[in-house]
PDB file of N, CA and C and ligand atoms in Angstrom:
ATOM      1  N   UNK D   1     108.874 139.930  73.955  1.00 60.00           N
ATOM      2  CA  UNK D   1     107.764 139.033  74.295  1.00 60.00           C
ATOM      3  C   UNK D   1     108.301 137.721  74.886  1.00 60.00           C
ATOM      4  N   UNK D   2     108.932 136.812  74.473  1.00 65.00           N
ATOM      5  CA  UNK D   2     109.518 135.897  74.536  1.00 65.00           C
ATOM      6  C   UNK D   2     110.669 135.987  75.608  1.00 65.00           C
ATOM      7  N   UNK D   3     111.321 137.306  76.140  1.00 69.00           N
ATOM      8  CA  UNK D   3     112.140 137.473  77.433  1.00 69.00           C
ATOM      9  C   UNK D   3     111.463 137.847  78.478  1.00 69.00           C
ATOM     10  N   UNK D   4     110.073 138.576  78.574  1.00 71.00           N
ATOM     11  CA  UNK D   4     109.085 138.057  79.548  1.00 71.00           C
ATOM     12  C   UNK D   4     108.728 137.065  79.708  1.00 71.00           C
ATOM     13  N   UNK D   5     108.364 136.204  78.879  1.00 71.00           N
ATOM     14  CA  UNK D   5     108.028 134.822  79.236  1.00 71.00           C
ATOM     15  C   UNK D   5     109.008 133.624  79.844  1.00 71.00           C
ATOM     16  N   UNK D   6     110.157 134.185  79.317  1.00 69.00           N
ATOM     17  CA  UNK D   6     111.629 133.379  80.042  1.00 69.00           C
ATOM     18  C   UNK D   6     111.603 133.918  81.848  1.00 69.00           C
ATOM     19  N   UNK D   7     111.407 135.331  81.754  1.00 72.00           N
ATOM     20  CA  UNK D   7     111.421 136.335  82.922  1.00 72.00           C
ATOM     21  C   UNK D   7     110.580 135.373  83.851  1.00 72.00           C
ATOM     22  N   UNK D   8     109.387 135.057  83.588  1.00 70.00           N
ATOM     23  CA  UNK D   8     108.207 134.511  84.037  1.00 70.00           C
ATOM     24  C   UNK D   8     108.362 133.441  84.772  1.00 70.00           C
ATOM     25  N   UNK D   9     109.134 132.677  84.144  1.00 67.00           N
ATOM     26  CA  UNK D   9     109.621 131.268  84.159  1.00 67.00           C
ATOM     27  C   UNK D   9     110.416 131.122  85.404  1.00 67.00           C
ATOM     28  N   UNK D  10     111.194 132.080  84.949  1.00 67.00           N
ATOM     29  CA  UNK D  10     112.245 131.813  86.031  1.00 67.00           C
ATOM     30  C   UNK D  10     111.813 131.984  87.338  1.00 67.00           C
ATOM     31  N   UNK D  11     111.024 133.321  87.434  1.00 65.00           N
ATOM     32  CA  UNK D  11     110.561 133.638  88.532  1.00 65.00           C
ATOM     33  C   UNK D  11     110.042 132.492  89.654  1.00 65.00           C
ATOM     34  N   UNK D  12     109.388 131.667  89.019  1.00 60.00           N
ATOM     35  CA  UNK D  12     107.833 130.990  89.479  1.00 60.00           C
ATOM     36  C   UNK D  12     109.306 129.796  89.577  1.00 60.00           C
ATOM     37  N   UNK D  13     109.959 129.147  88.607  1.00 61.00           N
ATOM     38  CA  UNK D  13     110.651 128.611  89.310  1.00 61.00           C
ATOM     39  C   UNK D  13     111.334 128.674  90.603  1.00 61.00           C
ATOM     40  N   UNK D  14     112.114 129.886  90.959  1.00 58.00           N
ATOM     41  CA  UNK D  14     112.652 129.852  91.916  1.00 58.00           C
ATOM     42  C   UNK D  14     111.736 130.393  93.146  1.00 58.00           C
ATOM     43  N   UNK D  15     110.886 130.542  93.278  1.00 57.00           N
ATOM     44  CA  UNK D  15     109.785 130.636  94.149  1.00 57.00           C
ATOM     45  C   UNK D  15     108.969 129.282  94.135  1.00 57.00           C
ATOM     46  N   UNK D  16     108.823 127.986  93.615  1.00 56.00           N
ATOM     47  CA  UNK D  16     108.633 126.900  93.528  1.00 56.00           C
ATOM     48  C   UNK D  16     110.073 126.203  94.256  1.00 56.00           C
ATOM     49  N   UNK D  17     111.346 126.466  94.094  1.00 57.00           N
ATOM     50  CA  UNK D  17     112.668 126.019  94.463  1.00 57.00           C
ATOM     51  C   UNK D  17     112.752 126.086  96.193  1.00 57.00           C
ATOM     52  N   UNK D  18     112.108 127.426  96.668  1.00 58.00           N
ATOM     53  CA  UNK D  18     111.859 127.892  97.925  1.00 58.00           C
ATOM     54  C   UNK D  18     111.687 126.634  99.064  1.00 58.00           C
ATOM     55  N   UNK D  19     112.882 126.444  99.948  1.00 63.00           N
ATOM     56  CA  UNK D  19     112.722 124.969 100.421  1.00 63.00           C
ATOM     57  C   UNK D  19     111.599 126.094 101.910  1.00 63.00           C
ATOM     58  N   UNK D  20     111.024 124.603 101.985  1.00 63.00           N
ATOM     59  CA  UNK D  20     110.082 124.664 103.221  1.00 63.00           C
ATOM     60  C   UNK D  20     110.625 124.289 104.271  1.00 63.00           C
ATOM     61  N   UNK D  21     110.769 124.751 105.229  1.00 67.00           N
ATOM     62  CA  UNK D  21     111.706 124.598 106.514  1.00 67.00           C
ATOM     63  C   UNK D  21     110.822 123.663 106.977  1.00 67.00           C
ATOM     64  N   UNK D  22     111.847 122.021 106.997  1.00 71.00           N
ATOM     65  CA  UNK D  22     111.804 121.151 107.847  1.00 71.00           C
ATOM     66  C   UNK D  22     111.703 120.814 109.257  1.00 71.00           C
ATOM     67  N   UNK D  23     110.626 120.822 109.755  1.00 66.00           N
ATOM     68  CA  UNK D  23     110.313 121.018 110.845  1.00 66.00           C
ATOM     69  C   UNK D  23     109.654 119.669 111.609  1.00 66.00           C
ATOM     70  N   UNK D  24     110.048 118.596 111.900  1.00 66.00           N
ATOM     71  CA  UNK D  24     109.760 117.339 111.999  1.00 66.00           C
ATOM     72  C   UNK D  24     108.845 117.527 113.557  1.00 66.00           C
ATOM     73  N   UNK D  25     107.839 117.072 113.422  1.00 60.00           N
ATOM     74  CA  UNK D  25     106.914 117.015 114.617  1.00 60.00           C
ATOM     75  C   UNK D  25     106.859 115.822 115.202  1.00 60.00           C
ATOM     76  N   UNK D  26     107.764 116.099 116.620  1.00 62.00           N
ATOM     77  CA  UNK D  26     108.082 114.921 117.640  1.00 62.00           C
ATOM     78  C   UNK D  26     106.524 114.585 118.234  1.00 62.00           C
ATOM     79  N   UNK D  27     105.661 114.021 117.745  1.00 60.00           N
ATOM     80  CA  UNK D  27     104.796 113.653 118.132  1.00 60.00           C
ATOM     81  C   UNK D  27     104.598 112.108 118.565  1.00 60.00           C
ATOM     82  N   UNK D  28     103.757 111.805 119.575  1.00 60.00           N
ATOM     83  CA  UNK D  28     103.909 110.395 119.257  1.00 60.00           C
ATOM     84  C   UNK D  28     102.699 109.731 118.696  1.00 60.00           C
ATOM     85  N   UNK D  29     103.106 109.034 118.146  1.00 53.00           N
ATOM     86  CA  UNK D  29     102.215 108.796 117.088  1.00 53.00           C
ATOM     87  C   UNK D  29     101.089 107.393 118.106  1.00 53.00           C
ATOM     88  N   UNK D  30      99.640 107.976 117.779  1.00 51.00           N
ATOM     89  CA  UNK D  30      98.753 107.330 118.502  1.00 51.00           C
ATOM     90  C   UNK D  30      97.606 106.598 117.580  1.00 51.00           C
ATOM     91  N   UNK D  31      97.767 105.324 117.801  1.00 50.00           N
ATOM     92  CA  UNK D  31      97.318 104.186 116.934  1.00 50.00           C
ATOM     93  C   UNK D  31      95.971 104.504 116.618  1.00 50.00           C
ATOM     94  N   UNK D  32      95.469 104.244 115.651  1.00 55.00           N
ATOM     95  CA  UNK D  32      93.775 104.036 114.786  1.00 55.00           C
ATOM     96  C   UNK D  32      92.900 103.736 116.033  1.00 55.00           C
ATOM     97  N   UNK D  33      93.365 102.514 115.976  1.00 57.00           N
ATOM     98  CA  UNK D  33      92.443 101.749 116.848  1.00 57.00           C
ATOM     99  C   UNK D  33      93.305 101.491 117.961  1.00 57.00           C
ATOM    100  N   UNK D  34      92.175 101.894 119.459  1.00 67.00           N
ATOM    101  CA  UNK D  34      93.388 101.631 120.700  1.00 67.00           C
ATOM    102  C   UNK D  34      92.948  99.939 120.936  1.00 67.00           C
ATOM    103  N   UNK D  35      92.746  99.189 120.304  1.00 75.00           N
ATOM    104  CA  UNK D  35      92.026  97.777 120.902  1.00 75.00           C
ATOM    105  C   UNK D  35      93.295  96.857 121.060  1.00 75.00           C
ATOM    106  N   UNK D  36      94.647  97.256 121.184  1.00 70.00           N
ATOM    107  CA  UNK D  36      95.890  96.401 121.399  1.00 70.00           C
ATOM    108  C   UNK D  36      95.418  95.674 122.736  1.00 70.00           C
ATOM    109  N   UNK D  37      95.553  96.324 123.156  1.00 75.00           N
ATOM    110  CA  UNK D  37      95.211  95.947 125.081  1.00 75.00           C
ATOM    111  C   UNK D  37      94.342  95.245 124.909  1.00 75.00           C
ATOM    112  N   UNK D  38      93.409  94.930 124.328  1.00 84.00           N
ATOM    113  CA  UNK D  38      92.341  94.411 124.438  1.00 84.00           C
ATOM    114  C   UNK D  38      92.417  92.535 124.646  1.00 84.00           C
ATOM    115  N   UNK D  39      91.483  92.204 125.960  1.00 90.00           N
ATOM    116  CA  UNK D  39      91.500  90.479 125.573  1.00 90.00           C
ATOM    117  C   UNK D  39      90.433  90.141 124.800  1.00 90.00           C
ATOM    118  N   UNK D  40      91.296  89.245 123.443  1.00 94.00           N
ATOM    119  CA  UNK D  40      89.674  88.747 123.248  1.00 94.00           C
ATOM    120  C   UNK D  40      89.692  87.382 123.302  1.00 94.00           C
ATOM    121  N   UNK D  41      88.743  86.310 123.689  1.00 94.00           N
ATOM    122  CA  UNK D  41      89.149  85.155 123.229  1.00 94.00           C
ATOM    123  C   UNK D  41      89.093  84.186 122.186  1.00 94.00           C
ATOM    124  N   UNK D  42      89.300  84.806 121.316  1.00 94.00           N
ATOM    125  CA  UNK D  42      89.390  84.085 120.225  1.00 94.00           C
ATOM    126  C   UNK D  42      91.391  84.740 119.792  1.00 94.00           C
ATOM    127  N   UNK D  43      92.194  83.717 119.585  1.00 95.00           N
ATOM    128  CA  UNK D  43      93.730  83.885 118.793  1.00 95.00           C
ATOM    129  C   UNK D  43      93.315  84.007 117.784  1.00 95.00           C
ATOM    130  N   UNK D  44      92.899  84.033 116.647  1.00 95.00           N
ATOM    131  CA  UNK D  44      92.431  84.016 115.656  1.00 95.00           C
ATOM    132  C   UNK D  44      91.175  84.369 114.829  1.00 95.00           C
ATOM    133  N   UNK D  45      90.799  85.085 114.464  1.00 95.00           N
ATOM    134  CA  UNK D  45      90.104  85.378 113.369  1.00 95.00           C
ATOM    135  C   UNK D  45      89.327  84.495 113.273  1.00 95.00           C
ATOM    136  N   UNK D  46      87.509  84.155 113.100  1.00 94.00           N
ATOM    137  CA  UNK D  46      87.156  83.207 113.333  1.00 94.00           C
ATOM    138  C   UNK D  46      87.119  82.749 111.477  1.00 94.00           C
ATOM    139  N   UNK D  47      86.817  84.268 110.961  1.00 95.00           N
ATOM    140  CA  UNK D  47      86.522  84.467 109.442  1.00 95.00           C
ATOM    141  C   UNK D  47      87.895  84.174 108.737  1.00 95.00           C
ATOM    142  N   UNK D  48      88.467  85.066 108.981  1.00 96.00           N
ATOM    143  CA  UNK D  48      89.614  84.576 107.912  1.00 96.00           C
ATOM    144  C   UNK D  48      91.621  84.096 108.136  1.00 96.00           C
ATOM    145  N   UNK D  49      91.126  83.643 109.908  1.00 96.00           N
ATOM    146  CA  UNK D  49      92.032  83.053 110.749  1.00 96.00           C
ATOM    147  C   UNK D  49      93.463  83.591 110.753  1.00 96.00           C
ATOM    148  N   UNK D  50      93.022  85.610 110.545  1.00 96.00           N
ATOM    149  CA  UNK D  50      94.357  86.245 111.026  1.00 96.00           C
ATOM    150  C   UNK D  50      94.371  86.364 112.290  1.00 96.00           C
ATOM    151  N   UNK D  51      95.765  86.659 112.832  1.00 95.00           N
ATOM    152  CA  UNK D  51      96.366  86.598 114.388  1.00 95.00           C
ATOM    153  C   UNK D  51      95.426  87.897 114.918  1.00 95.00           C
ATOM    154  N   UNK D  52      94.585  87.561 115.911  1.00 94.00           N
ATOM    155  CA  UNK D  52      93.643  88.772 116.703  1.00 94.00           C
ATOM    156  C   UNK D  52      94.974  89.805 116.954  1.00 94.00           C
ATOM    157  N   UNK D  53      95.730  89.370 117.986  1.00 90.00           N
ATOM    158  CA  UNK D  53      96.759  89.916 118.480  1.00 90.00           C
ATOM    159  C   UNK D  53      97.169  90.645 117.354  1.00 90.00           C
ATOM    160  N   UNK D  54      97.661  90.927 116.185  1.00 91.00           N
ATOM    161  CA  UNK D  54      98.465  91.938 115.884  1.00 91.00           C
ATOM    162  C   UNK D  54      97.451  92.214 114.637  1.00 91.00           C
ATOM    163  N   UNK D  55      96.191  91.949 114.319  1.00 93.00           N
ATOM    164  CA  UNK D  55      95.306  92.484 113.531  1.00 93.00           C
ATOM    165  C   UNK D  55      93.816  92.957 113.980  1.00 93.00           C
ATOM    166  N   UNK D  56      93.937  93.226 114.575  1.00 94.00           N
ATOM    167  CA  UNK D  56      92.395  93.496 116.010  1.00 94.00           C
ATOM    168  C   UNK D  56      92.459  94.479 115.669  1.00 94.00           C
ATOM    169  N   UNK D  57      91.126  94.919 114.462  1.00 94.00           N
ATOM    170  CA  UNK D  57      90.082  96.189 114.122  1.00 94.00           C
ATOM    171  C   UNK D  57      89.007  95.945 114.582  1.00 94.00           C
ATOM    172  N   UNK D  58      88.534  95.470 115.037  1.00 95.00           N
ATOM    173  CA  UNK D  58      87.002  95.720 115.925  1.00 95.00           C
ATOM    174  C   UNK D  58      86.774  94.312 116.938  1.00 95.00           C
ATOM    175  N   UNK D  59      85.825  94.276 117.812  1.00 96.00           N
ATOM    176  CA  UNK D  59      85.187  93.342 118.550  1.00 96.00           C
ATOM    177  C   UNK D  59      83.947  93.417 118.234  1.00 96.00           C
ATOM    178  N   UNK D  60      83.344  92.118 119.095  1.00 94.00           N
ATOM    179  CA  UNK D  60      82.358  91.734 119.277  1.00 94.00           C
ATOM    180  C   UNK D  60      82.173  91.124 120.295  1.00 94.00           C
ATOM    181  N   UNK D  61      80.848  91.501 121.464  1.00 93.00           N
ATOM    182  CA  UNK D  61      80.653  90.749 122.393  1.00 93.00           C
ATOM    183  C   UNK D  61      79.271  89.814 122.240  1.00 93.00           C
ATOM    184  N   UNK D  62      79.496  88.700 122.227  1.00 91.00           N
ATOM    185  CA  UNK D  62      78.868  87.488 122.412  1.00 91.00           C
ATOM    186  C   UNK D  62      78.678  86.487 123.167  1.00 91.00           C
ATOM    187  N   UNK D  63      77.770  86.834 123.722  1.00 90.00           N
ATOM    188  CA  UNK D  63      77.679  85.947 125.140  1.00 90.00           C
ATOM    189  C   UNK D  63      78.085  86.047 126.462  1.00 90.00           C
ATOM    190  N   UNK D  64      78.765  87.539 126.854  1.00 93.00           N
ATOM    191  CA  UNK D  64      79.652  87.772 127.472  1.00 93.00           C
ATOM    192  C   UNK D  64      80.902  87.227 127.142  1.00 93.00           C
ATOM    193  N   UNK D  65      81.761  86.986 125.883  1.00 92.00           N
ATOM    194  CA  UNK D  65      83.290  86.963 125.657  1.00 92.00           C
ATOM    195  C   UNK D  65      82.928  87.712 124.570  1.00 92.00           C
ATOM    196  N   UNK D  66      84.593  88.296 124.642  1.00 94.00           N
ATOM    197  CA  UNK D  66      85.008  89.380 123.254  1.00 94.00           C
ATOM    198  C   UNK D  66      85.433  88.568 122.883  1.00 94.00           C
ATOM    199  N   UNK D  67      84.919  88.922 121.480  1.00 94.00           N
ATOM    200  CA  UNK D  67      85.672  88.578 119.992  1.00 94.00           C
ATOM    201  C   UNK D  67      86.380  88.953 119.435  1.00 94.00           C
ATOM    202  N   UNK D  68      87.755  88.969 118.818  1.00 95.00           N
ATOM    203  CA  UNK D  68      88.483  90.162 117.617  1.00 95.00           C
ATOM    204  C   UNK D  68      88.187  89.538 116.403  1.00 95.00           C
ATOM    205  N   UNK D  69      88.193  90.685 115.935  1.00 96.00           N
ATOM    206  CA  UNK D  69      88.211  90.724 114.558  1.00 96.00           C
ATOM    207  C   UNK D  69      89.399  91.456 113.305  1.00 96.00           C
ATOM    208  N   UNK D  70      89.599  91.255 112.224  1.00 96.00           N
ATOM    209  CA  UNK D  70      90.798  91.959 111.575  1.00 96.00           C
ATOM    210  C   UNK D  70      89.522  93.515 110.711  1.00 96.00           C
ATOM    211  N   UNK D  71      88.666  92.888 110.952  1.00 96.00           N
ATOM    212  CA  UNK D  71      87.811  93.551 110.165  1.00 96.00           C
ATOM    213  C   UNK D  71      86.517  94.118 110.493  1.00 96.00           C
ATOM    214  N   UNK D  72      85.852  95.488 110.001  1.00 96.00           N
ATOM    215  CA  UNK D  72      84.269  95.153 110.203  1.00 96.00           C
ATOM    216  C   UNK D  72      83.640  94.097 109.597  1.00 96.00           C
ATOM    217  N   UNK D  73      84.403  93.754 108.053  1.00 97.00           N
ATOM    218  CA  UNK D  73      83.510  92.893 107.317  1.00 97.00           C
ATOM    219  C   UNK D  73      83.693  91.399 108.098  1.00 97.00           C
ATOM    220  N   UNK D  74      84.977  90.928 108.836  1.00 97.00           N
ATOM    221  CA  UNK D  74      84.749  89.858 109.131  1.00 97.00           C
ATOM    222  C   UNK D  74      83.739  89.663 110.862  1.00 97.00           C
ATOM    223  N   UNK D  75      83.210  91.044 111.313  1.00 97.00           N
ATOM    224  CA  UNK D  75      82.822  91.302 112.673  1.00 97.00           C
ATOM    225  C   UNK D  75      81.052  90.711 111.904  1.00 97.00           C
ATOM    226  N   UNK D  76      80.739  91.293 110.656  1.00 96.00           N
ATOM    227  CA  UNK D  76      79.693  91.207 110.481  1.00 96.00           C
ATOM    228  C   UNK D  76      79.349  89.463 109.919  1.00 96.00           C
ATOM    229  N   UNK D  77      80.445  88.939 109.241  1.00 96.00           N
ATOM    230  CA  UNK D  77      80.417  87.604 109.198  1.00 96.00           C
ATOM    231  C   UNK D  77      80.199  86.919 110.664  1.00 96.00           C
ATOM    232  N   UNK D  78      80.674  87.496 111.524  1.00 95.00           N
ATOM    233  CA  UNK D  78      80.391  86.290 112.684  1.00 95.00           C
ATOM    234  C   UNK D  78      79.222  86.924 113.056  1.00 95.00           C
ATOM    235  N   UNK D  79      78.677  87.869 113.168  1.00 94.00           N
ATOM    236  CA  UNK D  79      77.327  88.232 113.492  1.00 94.00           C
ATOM    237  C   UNK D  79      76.421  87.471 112.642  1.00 94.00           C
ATOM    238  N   UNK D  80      76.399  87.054 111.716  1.00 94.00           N
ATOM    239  CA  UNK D  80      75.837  86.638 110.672  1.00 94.00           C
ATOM    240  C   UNK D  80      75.308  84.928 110.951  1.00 94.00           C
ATOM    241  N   UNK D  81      76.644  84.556 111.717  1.00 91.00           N
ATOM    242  CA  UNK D  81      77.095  83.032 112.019  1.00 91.00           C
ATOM    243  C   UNK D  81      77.443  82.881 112.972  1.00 91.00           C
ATOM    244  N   UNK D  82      77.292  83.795 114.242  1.00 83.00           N
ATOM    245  CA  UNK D  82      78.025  83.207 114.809  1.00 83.00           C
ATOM    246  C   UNK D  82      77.884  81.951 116.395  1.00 83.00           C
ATOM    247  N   UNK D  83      76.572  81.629 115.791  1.00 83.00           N
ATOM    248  CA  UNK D  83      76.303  80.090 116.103  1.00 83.00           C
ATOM    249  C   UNK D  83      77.716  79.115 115.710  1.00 83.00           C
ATOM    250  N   UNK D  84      77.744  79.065 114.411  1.00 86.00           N
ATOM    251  CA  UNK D  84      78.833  78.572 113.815  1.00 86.00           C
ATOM    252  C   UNK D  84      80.232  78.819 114.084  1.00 86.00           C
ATOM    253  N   UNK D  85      80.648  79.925 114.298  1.00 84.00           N
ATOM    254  CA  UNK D  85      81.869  80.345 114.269  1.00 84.00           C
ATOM    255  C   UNK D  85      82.526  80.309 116.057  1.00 84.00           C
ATOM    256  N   UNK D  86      81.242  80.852 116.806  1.00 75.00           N
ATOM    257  CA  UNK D  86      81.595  80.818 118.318  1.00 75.00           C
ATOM    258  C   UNK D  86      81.571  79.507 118.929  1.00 75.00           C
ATOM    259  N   UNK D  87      81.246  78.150 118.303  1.00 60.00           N
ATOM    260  CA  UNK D  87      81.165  76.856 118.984  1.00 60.00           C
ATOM    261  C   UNK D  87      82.525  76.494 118.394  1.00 60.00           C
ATOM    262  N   UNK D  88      82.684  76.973 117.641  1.00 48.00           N
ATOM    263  CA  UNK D  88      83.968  76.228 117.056  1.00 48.00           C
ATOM    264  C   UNK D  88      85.545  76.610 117.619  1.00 48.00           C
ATOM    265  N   UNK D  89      85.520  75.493 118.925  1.00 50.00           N
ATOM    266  CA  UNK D  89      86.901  76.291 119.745  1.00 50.00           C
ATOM    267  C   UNK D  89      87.677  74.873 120.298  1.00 50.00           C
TER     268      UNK D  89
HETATM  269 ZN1   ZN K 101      89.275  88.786 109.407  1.00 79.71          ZN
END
């Protein structure tokens, strides 16, 4: 009883041990969001004054100029305000 169950063991171990052939996929890796390229004019975050340039998750157009944003939540803050936030330059 107990040398089947060793039997068992072993088995499932070395079928668990079984390496998976490494196969690295030369892909190139293509960003979340393509908005790099993007101009906006605002350098900064109006909400929470991170760098547009290397944190730009969404826009907003207002008035005819884009906005960046790091965030939806901070896209919806300037929607919210952005009397306030777009005079302030
Ligand atoms: Zn933000």
């Amino acid at each position: 009883m107990k040398k089947h169950f060793m039997l068992a063991l072993l088995a499932s171990t070395i079928s668990c041990a079984q390496e998976t052939p490494k196969v690295k996929q030369v892909k190139k890796m293509t960003p979340k969001t393509d908005l790099k390229g993007i101009k906006v004019v605002n350098a900064l975050d109006p909400i929470c004054q991170m760098k547009t340039a290397e944190y730009l998750k969404d826009t907003a157009v207002f008035k005819g100029k884009t906005y960046g944003f790091c965030s939806d939540y901070c896209k919806k803050e300037f929607k919210k305000n952005h009397a306030k936030y777009a005079q302030n330059k």
